[in-house]
Amino acid sequence: GSSCDSRDGEALMVLGPMNERDLYITADGTSYQLSAPSSRFVLSVEGEGMPPIQYVTQRGAYQHGDTARDFFLLPRIVQMVVRHTFCDRTAYWAGRTELLNLLRPNRGGTPGIGTLRKILPGGVIRDLRCVIQQGPNFAPRNVGIGGNNVWDEFAYTETLRFVADNPIYYDPKSHVTIVSTPSIGTFPLTFPWVFPVHTFTTNITYGGNWDEYPTIAVKGPFTAITLTNTTTGETINFGYPVVIGQTVTFTLTFGLKTVTLQDGTNLIGYVTVPGNLPQWHLTPGVNTIFTSIAGEAASTQVTFTY
């Protein structure tokens, strides 16, 4: 019978509960279900556990072996075997074309970095940014599931190999902490005029289990700001006159680190030393953020998105 026969779906349902789903989201936002009831199945997945680890070691004079000093995670390979079934040969060719168009490496830019999304029971979602490395090949098949010698030309079973340069699975839901500066009141007018500096402390509880590089938006007015994560000891020092209606955004993700005004003006040159702009991050647990700001008003606001 054709692949529209319910027996194909029934045979594959035992491979995993259908409330677990795998999707691929292209760089330009198109979502494609790799697993869906009755017609699309992920038969197996490899590479979703611990990513490869490279340790930084040191060996002293006359030392046997090494001493581990640090480590780095290496790119992750995720390999899937997918089976997609169709009702006729026309639908089969349309399905092949759709998959190739979604996976092409120039989709949404070069490289077109897409997202593998895993939806777990209970609605938990985890994403992994990746690109296609190999597949599908669409080799001809005349052997059905389980080695049965059946005609199987209304379906394909293919291996898709993805590489994630950033090997961390993450929760795509954004968490936001908004901090308004304390009431500044009034100050005596003296010359020369010096903008008063205010300091305040904010606790951000980050529930992940890996380092997170947030986006920090500071809404004007202000003339200078220092953001110190006292939990990690990392500091950002920034000095630039930002007026009412302007916002400076610090994007701290590796590969995307920028400091820009809302119109796109590059302000990274106004980040002063000493400081830790390249490393500044949130660590799992409670992060105590110490803020020192000058020239602010009641409308000044600091927003952390992670």
PDB file of C-alpha atoms in Angstrom:
ATOM      1  CA  GLY A   1       0.000   0.000   0.000  1.00  0.00           C
ATOM      2  CA  SER A   2       0.957   3.655  -0.212  1.00  0.00           C
ATOM      3  CA  SER A   3       2.600   5.550   2.604  1.00  0.00           C
ATOM      4  CA  CYS A   4      -0.773   7.145   3.392  1.00  0.00           C
ATOM      5  CA  ASP A   5      -1.684   3.768   4.890  1.00  0.00           C
ATOM      6  CA  SER A   6      -1.934   4.196   8.676  1.00  0.00           C
ATOM      7  CA  ARG A   7       0.188   1.085   9.231  1.00  0.00           C
ATOM      8  CA  ASP A   8       3.390   3.043   8.532  1.00  0.00           C
ATOM      9  CA  GLY A   9       2.547   5.532  11.274  1.00  0.00           C
ATOM     10  CA  GLU A  10       1.498   2.827  13.686  1.00  0.00           C
ATOM     11  CA  ALA A  11       4.784   0.967  13.243  1.00  0.00           C
ATOM     12  CA  LEU A  12       6.824   4.087  13.972  1.00  0.00           C
ATOM     13  CA  MET A  13       4.791   5.419  16.880  1.00  0.00           C
ATOM     14  CA  VAL A  14       6.627   2.985  19.160  1.00  0.00           C
ATOM     15  CA  LEU A  15       9.896   4.845  18.514  1.00  0.00           C
ATOM     16  CA  GLY A  16       8.963   7.768  20.749  1.00  0.00           C
ATOM     17  CA  PRO A  17       6.038   9.679  22.259  1.00  0.00           C
ATOM     18  CA  MET A  18       4.610  12.184  19.825  1.00  0.00           C
ATOM     19  CA  ASN A  19       4.436  14.914  22.477  1.00  0.00           C
ATOM     20  CA  GLU A  20       8.189  15.156  21.966  1.00  0.00           C
ATOM     21  CA  ARG A  21       8.904  17.088  18.798  1.00  0.00           C
ATOM     22  CA  ASP A  22      11.916  18.177  16.778  1.00  0.00           C
ATOM     23  CA  LEU A  23      11.829  21.265  14.595  1.00  0.00           C
ATOM     24  CA  TYR A  24      14.292  23.094  12.403  1.00  0.00           C
ATOM     25  CA  ILE A  25      13.943  26.893  12.241  1.00  0.00           C
ATOM     26  CA  THR A  26      15.744  28.593   9.372  1.00  0.00           C
ATOM     27  CA  ALA A  27      17.813  31.757   9.694  1.00  0.00           C
ATOM     28  CA  ASP A  28      14.927  33.740   8.197  1.00  0.00           C
ATOM     29  CA  GLY A  29      12.386  32.317  10.653  1.00  0.00           C
ATOM     30  CA  THR A  30      10.658  29.530   8.714  1.00  0.00           C
ATOM     31  CA  SER A  31       9.756  26.600  10.985  1.00  0.00           C
ATOM     32  CA  TYR A  32       9.763  23.006   9.720  1.00  0.00           C
ATOM     33  CA  GLN A  33       8.635  20.032  11.804  1.00  0.00           C
ATOM     34  CA  LEU A  34      11.087  17.159  11.524  1.00  0.00           C
ATOM     35  CA  SER A  35       8.671  15.017  13.545  1.00  0.00           C
ATOM     36  CA  ALA A  36       4.895  15.219  13.150  1.00  0.00           C
ATOM     37  CA  PRO A  37       2.034  12.730  13.674  1.00  0.00           C
ATOM     38  CA  SER A  38       1.544  10.046  11.002  1.00  0.00           C
ATOM     39  CA  SER A  39       3.965  11.338   8.344  1.00  0.00           C
ATOM     40  CA  ARG A  40       7.272  12.596   9.788  1.00  0.00           C
ATOM     41  CA  PHE A  41       9.473  10.771  12.260  1.00  0.00           C
ATOM     42  CA  VAL A  42      12.890  11.264  13.834  1.00  0.00           C
ATOM     43  CA  LEU A  43      14.094   7.678  14.056  1.00  0.00           C
ATOM     44  CA  SER A  44      17.261   8.429  16.020  1.00  0.00           C
ATOM     45  CA  VAL A  45      19.344  11.328  17.321  1.00  0.00           C
ATOM     46  CA  GLU A  46      23.003  11.392  18.342  1.00  0.00           C
ATOM     47  CA  GLY A  47      24.942  14.242  19.915  1.00  0.00           C
ATOM     48  CA  GLU A  48      22.413  15.747  22.322  1.00  0.00           C
ATOM     49  CA  GLY A  49      24.413  14.903  25.448  1.00  0.00           C
ATOM     50  CA  MET A  50      27.701  16.385  26.617  1.00  0.00           C
ATOM     51  CA  PRO A  51      29.574  18.335  23.925  1.00  0.00           C
ATOM     52  CA  PRO A  52      33.264  17.636  23.268  1.00  0.00           C
ATOM     53  CA  ILE A  53      35.575  19.159  25.898  1.00  0.00           C
ATOM     54  CA  GLN A  54      39.147  20.380  25.500  1.00  0.00           C
ATOM     55  CA  TYR A  55      41.115  20.828  28.726  1.00  0.00           C
ATOM     56  CA  VAL A  56      43.876  23.387  29.197  1.00  0.00           C
ATOM     57  CA  THR A  57      46.681  21.617  31.041  1.00  0.00           C
ATOM     58  CA  GLN A  58      50.038  22.499  32.516  1.00  0.00           C
ATOM     59  CA  ARG A  59      53.041  20.348  33.304  1.00  0.00           C
ATOM     60  CA  GLY A  60      55.767  21.337  35.731  1.00  0.00           C
ATOM     61  CA  ALA A  61      59.379  20.269  35.727  1.00  0.00           C
ATOM     62  CA  TYR A  62      59.732  16.590  36.676  1.00  0.00           C
ATOM     63  CA  GLN A  63      55.902  16.275  36.896  1.00  0.00           C
ATOM     64  CA  HIS A  64      54.307  13.005  35.887  1.00  0.00           C
ATOM     65  CA  GLY A  65      51.177  13.668  33.863  1.00  0.00           C
ATOM     66  CA  ASP A  66      49.480  17.077  33.655  1.00  0.00           C
ATOM     67  CA  THR A  67      47.505  19.469  35.830  1.00  0.00           C
ATOM     68  CA  ALA A  68      44.135  20.599  34.442  1.00  0.00           C
ATOM     69  CA  ARG A  69      43.792  24.390  34.671  1.00  0.00           C
ATOM     70  CA  ASP A  70      40.740  25.197  32.562  1.00  0.00           C
ATOM     71  CA  PHE A  71      38.544  23.811  29.791  1.00  0.00           C
ATOM     72  CA  PHE A  72      36.709  24.849  26.659  1.00  0.00           C
ATOM     73  CA  LEU A  73      33.690  23.290  24.980  1.00  0.00           C
ATOM     74  CA  LEU A  74      34.201  22.390  21.327  1.00  0.00           C
ATOM     75  CA  PRO A  75      31.596  22.493  18.529  1.00  0.00           C
ATOM     76  CA  ARG A  76      28.846  19.899  18.839  1.00  0.00           C
ATOM     77  CA  ILE A  77      27.738  17.501  16.098  1.00  0.00           C
ATOM     78  CA  VAL A  78      24.063  16.453  16.109  1.00  0.00           C
ATOM     79  CA  GLN A  79      23.078  13.672  13.717  1.00  0.00           C
ATOM     80  CA  MET A  80      19.468  12.745  13.015  1.00  0.00           C
ATOM     81  CA  VAL A  81      17.894   9.972  10.998  1.00  0.00           C
ATOM     82  CA  VAL A  82      14.523  11.176   9.732  1.00  0.00           C
ATOM     83  CA  ARG A  83      11.776   9.362   7.847  1.00  0.00           C
ATOM     84  CA  HIS A  84       9.169  11.369   5.969  1.00  0.00           C
ATOM     85  CA  THR A  85       6.282   9.658   4.167  1.00  0.00           C
ATOM     86  CA  PHE A  86       4.006  10.996   1.432  1.00  0.00           C
ATOM     87  CA  CYS A  87       0.809   9.971  -0.341  1.00  0.00           C
ATOM     88  CA  ASP A  88       2.125   9.869  -3.904  1.00  0.00           C
ATOM     89  CA  ARG A  89       5.158  10.530  -6.044  1.00  0.00           C
ATOM     90  CA  THR A  90       4.217  14.164  -6.664  1.00  0.00           C
ATOM     91  CA  ALA A  91       4.043  14.865  -2.933  1.00  0.00           C
ATOM     92  CA  TYR A  92       7.308  12.970  -2.468  1.00  0.00           C
ATOM     93  CA  TRP A  93       9.185  15.250  -4.870  1.00  0.00           C
ATOM     94  CA  ALA A  94       7.579  18.357  -3.366  1.00  0.00           C
ATOM     95  CA  GLY A  95       8.675  17.202   0.092  1.00  0.00           C
ATOM     96  CA  ARG A  96      12.256  16.659  -1.072  1.00  0.00           C
ATOM     97  CA  THR A  97      12.338  20.120  -2.628  1.00  0.00           C
ATOM     98  CA  GLU A  98      10.940  21.736   0.524  1.00  0.00           C
ATOM     99  CA  LEU A  99      13.540  20.107   2.789  1.00  0.00           C
ATOM    100  CA  LEU A 100      16.460  21.055   0.525  1.00  0.00           C
ATOM    101  CA  ASN A 101      15.223  24.638   0.293  1.00  0.00           C
ATOM    102  CA  LEU A 102      14.949  24.902   4.084  1.00  0.00           C
ATOM    103  CA  LEU A 103      18.394  23.422   4.792  1.00  0.00           C
ATOM    104  CA  ARG A 104      20.434  25.255   2.119  1.00  0.00           C
ATOM    105  CA  PRO A 105      23.361  27.046   3.788  1.00  0.00           C
ATOM    106  CA  ASN A 106      22.609  30.451   2.245  1.00  0.00           C
ATOM    107  CA  ARG A 107      19.081  30.611   3.640  1.00  0.00           C
ATOM    108  CA  GLY A 108      18.676  33.935   5.438  1.00  0.00           C
ATOM    109  CA  GLY A 109      22.335  34.916   4.958  1.00  0.00           C
ATOM    110  CA  THR A 110      25.754  33.370   4.574  1.00  0.00           C
ATOM    111  CA  PRO A 111      26.114  31.231   6.535  1.00  0.00           C
ATOM    112  CA  GLY A 112      22.432  30.724   7.214  1.00  0.00           C
ATOM    113  CA  ILE A 113      22.585  29.719  10.868  1.00  0.00           C
ATOM    114  CA  GLY A 114      19.400  27.904  11.797  1.00  0.00           C
ATOM    115  CA  THR A 115      18.034  26.467  15.021  1.00  0.00           C
ATOM    116  CA  LEU A 116      17.291  22.915  16.063  1.00  0.00           C
ATOM    117  CA  ARG A 117      14.413  23.063  18.535  1.00  0.00           C
ATOM    118  CA  LYS A 118      13.572  20.217  20.916  1.00  0.00           C
ATOM    119  CA  ILE A 119      10.108  20.330  22.525  1.00  0.00           C
ATOM    120  CA  LEU A 120      10.025  18.017  25.532  1.00  0.00           C
ATOM    121  CA  PRO A 121       7.042  16.604  27.452  1.00  0.00           C
ATOM    122  CA  GLY A 122       5.399  19.351  29.497  1.00  0.00           C
ATOM    123  CA  GLY A 123       6.267  22.020  26.946  1.00  0.00           C
ATOM    124  CA  VAL A 124       9.914  22.541  27.905  1.00  0.00           C
ATOM    125  CA  ILE A 125      11.803  23.975  24.912  1.00  0.00           C
ATOM    126  CA  ARG A 126      15.532  23.879  24.222  1.00  0.00           C
ATOM    127  CA  ASP A 127      17.225  25.425  21.170  1.00  0.00           C
ATOM    128  CA  LEU A 128      20.593  24.857  19.528  1.00  0.00           C
ATOM    129  CA  ARG A 129      22.044  27.214  16.932  1.00  0.00           C
ATOM    130  CA  CYS A 130      23.576  25.225  14.076  1.00  0.00           C
ATOM    131  CA  VAL A 131      24.200  24.804  10.364  1.00  0.00           C
ATOM    132  CA  ILE A 132      23.720  21.772   8.155  1.00  0.00           C
ATOM    133  CA  GLN A 133      26.968  19.938   7.484  1.00  0.00           C
ATOM    134  CA  GLN A 134      25.793  16.941   5.481  1.00  0.00           C
ATOM    135  CA  GLY A 135      22.614  15.461   4.033  1.00  0.00           C
ATOM    136  CA  PRO A 136      20.089  14.636   2.824  1.00  0.00           C
ATOM    137  CA  ASN A 137      21.491  12.498   0.007  1.00  0.00           C
ATOM    138  CA  PHE A 138      18.205  10.899  -1.147  1.00  0.00           C
ATOM    139  CA  ALA A 139      19.711   7.527  -2.016  1.00  0.00           C
ATOM    140  CA  PRO A 140      17.198   5.258  -3.786  1.00  0.00           C
ATOM    141  CA  ARG A 141      15.550   2.657  -1.567  1.00  0.00           C
ATOM    142  CA  ASN A 142      13.682  -0.525  -2.284  1.00  0.00           C
ATOM    143  CA  VAL A 143      13.877  -1.932   1.241  1.00  0.00           C
ATOM    144  CA  GLY A 144      11.268  -0.999   3.809  1.00  0.00           C
ATOM    145  CA  ILE A 145      11.452  -0.612   7.567  1.00  0.00           C
ATOM    146  CA  GLY A 146      12.947  -3.617   9.353  1.00  0.00           C
ATOM    147  CA  GLY A 147      14.581  -4.953   6.198  1.00  0.00           C
ATOM    148  CA  ASN A 148      11.287  -6.086   4.612  1.00  0.00           C
ATOM    149  CA  ASN A 149      11.576  -6.201   0.843  1.00  0.00           C
ATOM    150  CA  VAL A 150       8.775  -3.764   0.048  1.00  0.00           C
ATOM    151  CA  TRP A 151       8.418  -0.923  -2.404  1.00  0.00           C
ATOM    152  CA  ASP A 152       9.201   2.330  -0.569  1.00  0.00           C
ATOM    153  CA  GLU A 153       9.318   5.071  -3.191  1.00  0.00           C
ATOM    154  CA  PHE A 154       6.705   7.329  -1.535  1.00  0.00           C
ATOM    155  CA  ALA A 155       9.060   8.025   1.398  1.00  0.00           C
ATOM    156  CA  TYR A 156      12.637   8.768   2.294  1.00  0.00           C
ATOM    157  CA  THR A 157      14.804   7.850   5.278  1.00  0.00           C
ATOM    158  CA  GLU A 158      17.771  10.218   5.462  1.00  0.00           C
ATOM    159  CA  THR A 159      20.604  11.237   7.762  1.00  0.00           C
ATOM    160  CA  LEU A 160      20.955  14.937   8.601  1.00  0.00           C
ATOM    161  CA  ARG A 161      24.210  16.066  10.180  1.00  0.00           C
ATOM    162  CA  PHE A 162      24.291  19.466  11.912  1.00  0.00           C
ATOM    163  CA  VAL A 163      27.244  21.290  13.496  1.00  0.00           C
ATOM    164  CA  ALA A 164      26.753  23.800  16.334  1.00  0.00           C
ATOM    165  CA  ASP A 165      29.764  26.079  16.811  1.00  0.00           C
ATOM    166  CA  ASN A 166      28.208  27.202  20.095  1.00  0.00           C
ATOM    167  CA  PRO A 167      27.424  23.783  21.615  1.00  0.00           C
ATOM    168  CA  ILE A 168      25.094  25.006  24.384  1.00  0.00           C
ATOM    169  CA  TYR A 169      21.378  24.171  24.304  1.00  0.00           C
ATOM    170  CA  TYR A 170      19.413  27.111  25.712  1.00  0.00           C
ATOM    171  CA  ASP A 171      15.926  28.181  26.739  1.00  0.00           C
ATOM    172  CA  PRO A 172      14.734  30.585  23.985  1.00  0.00           C
ATOM    173  CA  LYS A 173      12.346  32.359  26.363  1.00  0.00           C
ATOM    174  CA  SER A 174      13.798  35.754  27.262  1.00  0.00           C
ATOM    175  CA  HIS A 175      14.027  36.781  30.900  1.00  0.00           C
ATOM    176  CA  VAL A 176      14.067  40.502  31.656  1.00  0.00           C
ATOM    177  CA  THR A 177      15.177  42.438  34.731  1.00  0.00           C
ATOM    178  CA  ILE A 178      14.437  46.184  34.650  1.00  0.00           C
ATOM    179  CA  VAL A 179      16.191  48.492  37.090  1.00  0.00           C
ATOM    180  CA  SER A 180      15.138  52.106  37.527  1.00  0.00           C
ATOM    181  CA  THR A 181      17.657  54.450  39.062  1.00  0.00           C
ATOM    182  CA  PRO A 182      16.876  55.671  42.592  1.00  0.00           C
ATOM    183  CA  SER A 183      15.156  58.993  43.063  1.00  0.00           C
ATOM    184  CA  ILE A 184      17.836  61.643  42.681  1.00  0.00           C
ATOM    185  CA  GLY A 185      16.046  64.534  44.377  1.00  0.00           C
ATOM    186  CA  THR A 186      17.599  68.009  44.090  1.00  0.00           C
ATOM    187  CA  PHE A 187      21.156  69.170  44.524  1.00  0.00           C
ATOM    188  CA  PRO A 188      22.694  72.591  45.265  1.00  0.00           C
ATOM    189  CA  LEU A 189      23.895  74.389  42.157  1.00  0.00           C
ATOM    190  CA  THR A 190      27.610  75.064  42.399  1.00  0.00           C
ATOM    191  CA  PHE A 191      30.258  75.894  39.840  1.00  0.00           C
ATOM    192  CA  PRO A 192      31.999  74.209  38.219  1.00  0.00           C
ATOM    193  CA  TRP A 193      28.996  71.877  37.878  1.00  0.00           C
ATOM    194  CA  VAL A 194      29.770  68.182  38.396  1.00  0.00           C
ATOM    195  CA  PHE A 195      27.100  65.565  37.695  1.00  0.00           C
ATOM    196  CA  PRO A 196      26.311  63.610  40.869  1.00  0.00           C
ATOM    197  CA  VAL A 197      27.086  59.885  40.843  1.00  0.00           C
ATOM    198  CA  HIS A 198      24.585  57.392  42.182  1.00  0.00           C
ATOM    199  CA  THR A 199      25.271  53.783  43.102  1.00  0.00           C
ATOM    200  CA  PHE A 200      22.842  50.931  43.680  1.00  0.00           C
ATOM    201  CA  THR A 201      22.846  47.139  43.787  1.00  0.00           C
ATOM    202  CA  THR A 202      20.589  44.652  41.966  1.00  0.00           C
ATOM    203  CA  ASN A 203      20.400  40.881  42.352  1.00  0.00           C
ATOM    204  CA  ILE A 204      19.697  38.821  39.225  1.00  0.00           C
ATOM    205  CA  THR A 205      18.949  35.149  39.808  1.00  0.00           C
ATOM    206  CA  TYR A 206      19.948  33.274  36.672  1.00  0.00           C
ATOM    207  CA  GLY A 207      18.391  29.811  36.567  1.00  0.00           C
ATOM    208  CA  GLY A 208      20.546  28.281  33.831  1.00  0.00           C
ATOM    209  CA  ASN A 209      23.504  25.987  34.422  1.00  0.00           C
ATOM    210  CA  TRP A 210      25.934  27.578  31.962  1.00  0.00           C
ATOM    211  CA  ASP A 211      27.409  31.074  31.553  1.00  0.00           C
ATOM    212  CA  GLU A 212      25.037  33.572  29.912  1.00  0.00           C
ATOM    213  CA  TYR A 213      26.070  36.695  28.006  1.00  0.00           C
ATOM    214  CA  PRO A 214      23.099  39.067  28.304  1.00  0.00           C
ATOM    215  CA  THR A 215      21.963  42.148  26.425  1.00  0.00           C
ATOM    216  CA  ILE A 216      22.017  45.297  28.555  1.00  0.00           C
ATOM    217  CA  ALA A 217      20.031  48.373  27.456  1.00  0.00           C
ATOM    218  CA  VAL A 218      20.537  51.684  29.276  1.00  0.00           C
ATOM    219  CA  LYS A 219      17.883  54.321  28.632  1.00  0.00           C
ATOM    220  CA  GLY A 220      19.030  57.935  28.890  1.00  0.00           C
ATOM    221  CA  PRO A 221      19.705  60.421  30.142  1.00  0.00           C
ATOM    222  CA  PHE A 222      23.113  59.709  31.667  1.00  0.00           C
ATOM    223  CA  THR A 223      26.722  60.704  31.062  1.00  0.00           C
ATOM    224  CA  ALA A 224      28.633  57.679  32.360  1.00  0.00           C
ATOM    225  CA  ILE A 225      27.890  54.254  33.776  1.00  0.00           C
ATOM    226  CA  THR A 226      29.827  51.414  35.383  1.00  0.00           C
ATOM    227  CA  LEU A 227      28.271  47.951  35.590  1.00  0.00           C
ATOM    228  CA  THR A 228      30.054  45.479  37.853  1.00  0.00           C
ATOM    229  CA  ASN A 229      29.001  41.892  38.420  1.00  0.00           C
ATOM    230  CA  THR A 230      30.512  41.492  41.872  1.00  0.00           C
ATOM    231  CA  THR A 231      29.818  37.743  41.711  1.00  0.00           C
ATOM    232  CA  THR A 232      32.280  37.318  38.825  1.00  0.00           C
ATOM    233  CA  GLY A 233      34.393  40.443  39.404  1.00  0.00           C
ATOM    234  CA  GLU A 234      33.781  41.718  35.839  1.00  0.00           C
ATOM    235  CA  THR A 235      33.196  45.398  35.014  1.00  0.00           C
ATOM    236  CA  ILE A 236      32.017  47.514  32.072  1.00  0.00           C
ATOM    237  CA  ASN A 237      32.980  51.225  32.128  1.00  0.00           C
ATOM    238  CA  PHE A 238      31.238  53.479  29.612  1.00  0.00           C
ATOM    239  CA  GLY A 239      31.312  57.241  29.205  1.00  0.00           C
ATOM    240  CA  TYR A 240      29.197  59.066  26.613  1.00  0.00           C
ATOM    241  CA  PRO A 241      26.494  61.781  26.963  1.00  0.00           C
ATOM    242  CA  VAL A 242      23.201  60.017  26.304  1.00  0.00           C
ATOM    243  CA  VAL A 243      20.156  62.301  26.257  1.00  0.00           C
ATOM    244  CA  ILE A 244      16.474  61.692  26.959  1.00  0.00           C
ATOM    245  CA  GLY A 245      14.965  59.480  24.256  1.00  0.00           C
ATOM    246  CA  GLN A 246      18.222  57.681  23.497  1.00  0.00           C
ATOM    247  CA  THR A 247      19.204  54.156  24.521  1.00  0.00           C
ATOM    248  CA  VAL A 248      22.608  52.483  24.505  1.00  0.00           C
ATOM    249  CA  THR A 249      22.604  48.696  24.037  1.00  0.00           C
ATOM    250  CA  PHE A 250      25.452  46.405  25.082  1.00  0.00           C
ATOM    251  CA  THR A 251      25.162  43.087  23.186  1.00  0.00           C
ATOM    252  CA  LEU A 252      27.529  40.680  24.927  1.00  0.00           C
ATOM    253  CA  THR A 253      26.995  37.453  22.960  1.00  0.00           C
ATOM    254  CA  PHE A 254      30.260  36.094  21.542  1.00  0.00           C
ATOM    255  CA  GLY A 255      30.532  36.831  17.841  1.00  0.00           C
ATOM    256  CA  LEU A 256      27.966  39.629  18.169  1.00  0.00           C
ATOM    257  CA  LYS A 257      29.542  41.926  20.777  1.00  0.00           C
ATOM    258  CA  THR A 258      28.464  45.492  20.047  1.00  0.00           C
ATOM    259  CA  VAL A 259      27.794  48.755  21.859  1.00  0.00           C
ATOM    260  CA  THR A 260      25.344  50.837  19.852  1.00  0.00           C
ATOM    261  CA  LEU A 261      22.967  53.760  20.063  1.00  0.00           C
ATOM    262  CA  GLN A 262      19.393  53.036  19.034  1.00  0.00           C
ATOM    263  CA  ASP A 263      20.093  54.481  15.559  1.00  0.00           C
ATOM    264  CA  GLY A 264      22.943  52.013  15.043  1.00  0.00           C
ATOM    265  CA  THR A 265      25.808  54.406  15.902  1.00  0.00           C
ATOM    266  CA  ASN A 266      28.820  52.384  17.050  1.00  0.00           C
ATOM    267  CA  LEU A 267      29.868  53.471  20.550  1.00  0.00           C
ATOM    268  CA  ILE A 268      32.249  50.668  21.446  1.00  0.00           C
ATOM    269  CA  GLY A 269      35.093  53.179  21.421  1.00  0.00           C
ATOM    270  CA  TYR A 270      33.565  54.841  24.501  1.00  0.00           C
ATOM    271  CA  VAL A 271      34.010  51.698  26.594  1.00  0.00           C
ATOM    272  CA  THR A 272      36.980  52.590  28.770  1.00  0.00           C
ATOM    273  CA  VAL A 273      39.662  50.598  30.545  1.00  0.00           C
ATOM    274  CA  PRO A 274      40.078  48.948  32.901  1.00  0.00           C
ATOM    275  CA  GLY A 275      37.128  46.707  32.173  1.00  0.00           C
ATOM    276  CA  ASN A 276      35.933  43.275  31.045  1.00  0.00           C
ATOM    277  CA  LEU A 277      33.575  43.865  28.123  1.00  0.00           C
ATOM    278  CA  PRO A 278      34.657  40.660  26.270  1.00  0.00           C
ATOM    279  CA  GLN A 279      34.084  38.409  29.310  1.00  0.00           C
ATOM    280  CA  TRP A 280      31.165  40.106  31.127  1.00  0.00           C
ATOM    281  CA  HIS A 281      28.526  37.465  31.857  1.00  0.00           C
ATOM    282  CA  LEU A 282      25.946  36.079  34.248  1.00  0.00           C
ATOM    283  CA  THR A 283      26.917  32.943  36.123  1.00  0.00           C
ATOM    284  CA  PRO A 284      24.445  30.283  37.357  1.00  0.00           C
ATOM    285  CA  GLY A 285      22.762  31.357  40.578  1.00  0.00           C
ATOM    286  CA  VAL A 286      22.554  34.821  42.133  1.00  0.00           C
ATOM    287  CA  ASN A 287      24.498  37.604  40.408  1.00  0.00           C
ATOM    288  CA  THR A 288      24.935  40.843  42.348  1.00  0.00           C
ATOM    289  CA  ILE A 289      25.167  43.784  39.940  1.00  0.00           C
ATOM    290  CA  PHE A 290      26.674  47.013  41.312  1.00  0.00           C
ATOM    291  CA  THR A 291      25.796  50.046  39.174  1.00  0.00           C
ATOM    292  CA  SER A 292      27.422  53.462  39.317  1.00  0.00           C
ATOM    293  CA  ILE A 293      25.790  56.084  37.088  1.00  0.00           C
ATOM    294  CA  ALA A 294      26.235  59.817  36.562  1.00  0.00           C
ATOM    295  CA  GLY A 295      23.956  62.428  35.018  1.00  0.00           C
ATOM    296  CA  GLU A 296      20.824  60.319  35.284  1.00  0.00           C
ATOM    297  CA  ALA A 297      17.199  61.360  35.749  1.00  0.00           C
ATOM    298  CA  ALA A 298      14.034  59.690  36.974  1.00  0.00           C
ATOM    299  CA  SER A 299      13.460  58.264  33.477  1.00  0.00           C
ATOM    300  CA  THR A 300      16.880  56.532  33.313  1.00  0.00           C
ATOM    301  CA  GLN A 301      16.527  52.764  33.225  1.00  0.00           C
ATOM    302  CA  VAL A 302      18.799  49.726  32.940  1.00  0.00           C
ATOM    303  CA  THR A 303      17.359  46.541  31.391  1.00  0.00           C
ATOM    304  CA  PHE A 304      19.033  43.111  31.438  1.00  0.00           C
ATOM    305  CA  THR A 305      17.720  40.565  28.925  1.00  0.00           C
ATOM    306  CA  TYR A 306      19.001  36.987  29.104  1.00  0.00           C
TER     307      TYR A 306
END
